[in-house]
XYZ file of C-alpha atoms in Angstrom:
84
model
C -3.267 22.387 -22.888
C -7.219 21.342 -22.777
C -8.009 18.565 -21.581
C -10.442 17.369 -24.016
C -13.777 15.025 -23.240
C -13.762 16.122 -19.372
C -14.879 18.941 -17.693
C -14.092 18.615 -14.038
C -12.132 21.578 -12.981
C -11.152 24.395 -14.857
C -8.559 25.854 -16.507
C -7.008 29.301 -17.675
C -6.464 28.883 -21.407
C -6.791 26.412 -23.545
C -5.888 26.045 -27.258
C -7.118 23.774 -30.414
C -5.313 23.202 -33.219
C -7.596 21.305 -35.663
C -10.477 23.822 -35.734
C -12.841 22.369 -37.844
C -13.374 19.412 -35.332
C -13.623 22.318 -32.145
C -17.531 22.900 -31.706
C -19.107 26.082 -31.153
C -20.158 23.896 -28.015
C -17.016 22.888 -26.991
C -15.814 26.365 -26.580
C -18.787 27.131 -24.751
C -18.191 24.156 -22.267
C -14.818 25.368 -21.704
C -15.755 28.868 -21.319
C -18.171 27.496 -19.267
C -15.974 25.503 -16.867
C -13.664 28.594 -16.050
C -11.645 28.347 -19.006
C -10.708 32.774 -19.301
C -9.195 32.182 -22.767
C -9.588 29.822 -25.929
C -7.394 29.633 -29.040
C -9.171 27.578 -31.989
C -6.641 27.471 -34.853
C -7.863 26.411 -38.365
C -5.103 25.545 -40.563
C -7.136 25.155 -43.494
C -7.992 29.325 -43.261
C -4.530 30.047 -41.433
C -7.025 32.240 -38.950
C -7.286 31.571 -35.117
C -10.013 32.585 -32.907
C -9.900 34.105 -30.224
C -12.744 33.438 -27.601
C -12.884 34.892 -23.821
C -15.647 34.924 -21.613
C -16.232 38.493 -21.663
C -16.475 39.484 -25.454
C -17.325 38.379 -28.744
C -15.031 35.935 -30.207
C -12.791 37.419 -32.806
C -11.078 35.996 -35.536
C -7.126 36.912 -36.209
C -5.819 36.508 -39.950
C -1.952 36.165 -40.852
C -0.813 39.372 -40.357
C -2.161 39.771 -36.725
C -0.624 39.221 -33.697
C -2.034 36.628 -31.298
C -1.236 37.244 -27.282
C -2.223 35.888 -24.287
C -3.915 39.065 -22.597
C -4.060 38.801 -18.991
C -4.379 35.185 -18.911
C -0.508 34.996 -20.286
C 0.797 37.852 -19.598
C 3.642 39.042 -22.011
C 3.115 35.915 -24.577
C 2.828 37.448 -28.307
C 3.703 35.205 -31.368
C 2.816 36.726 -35.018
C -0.264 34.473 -36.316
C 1.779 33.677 -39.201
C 4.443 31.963 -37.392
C 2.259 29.324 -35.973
C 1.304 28.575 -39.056
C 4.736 28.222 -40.723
């Protein structure tokens, strides 16, 4: 979904799966850009987080459920599944 290493437009959501190579200032550029919702997944801690523009990023463990919000509405997937 991102397109990673350019910044020219933006985009709605964007997701990461190898989390400990996403920067802090990565999510921040997209976020930045117009980027309403960012998944970092970390399969090393099977957690994601969740970043938006308009709250403090949250992490979600295995037994949470990870949605889209309003950016996809109606997408839910249990946390552990992605990791499966």
């Amino acid at each position: 979904m991102a397109n990673q290493g350019r910044l020219g437009g933006s985009y709605n959501g964007t997701m990461s799966i190898t989390g400990h190579i996403t920067t802090a200032e990565q999510v921040e550029q997209w976020i930045a850009s117009g980027c309403r919702l960012v998944w970092v997944a970390d399969p090393q801690t099977h957690s994601i987080m969740v970043h938006t523009p308009d709250r403090a990023a949250r992490r979600l463990a295995l037994n949470d459920l990870l949605t889209g919000g309003d950016v996809v509405p109606g997408f839910q997937v249990p946390v552990a599944q992605i990791f499966e």
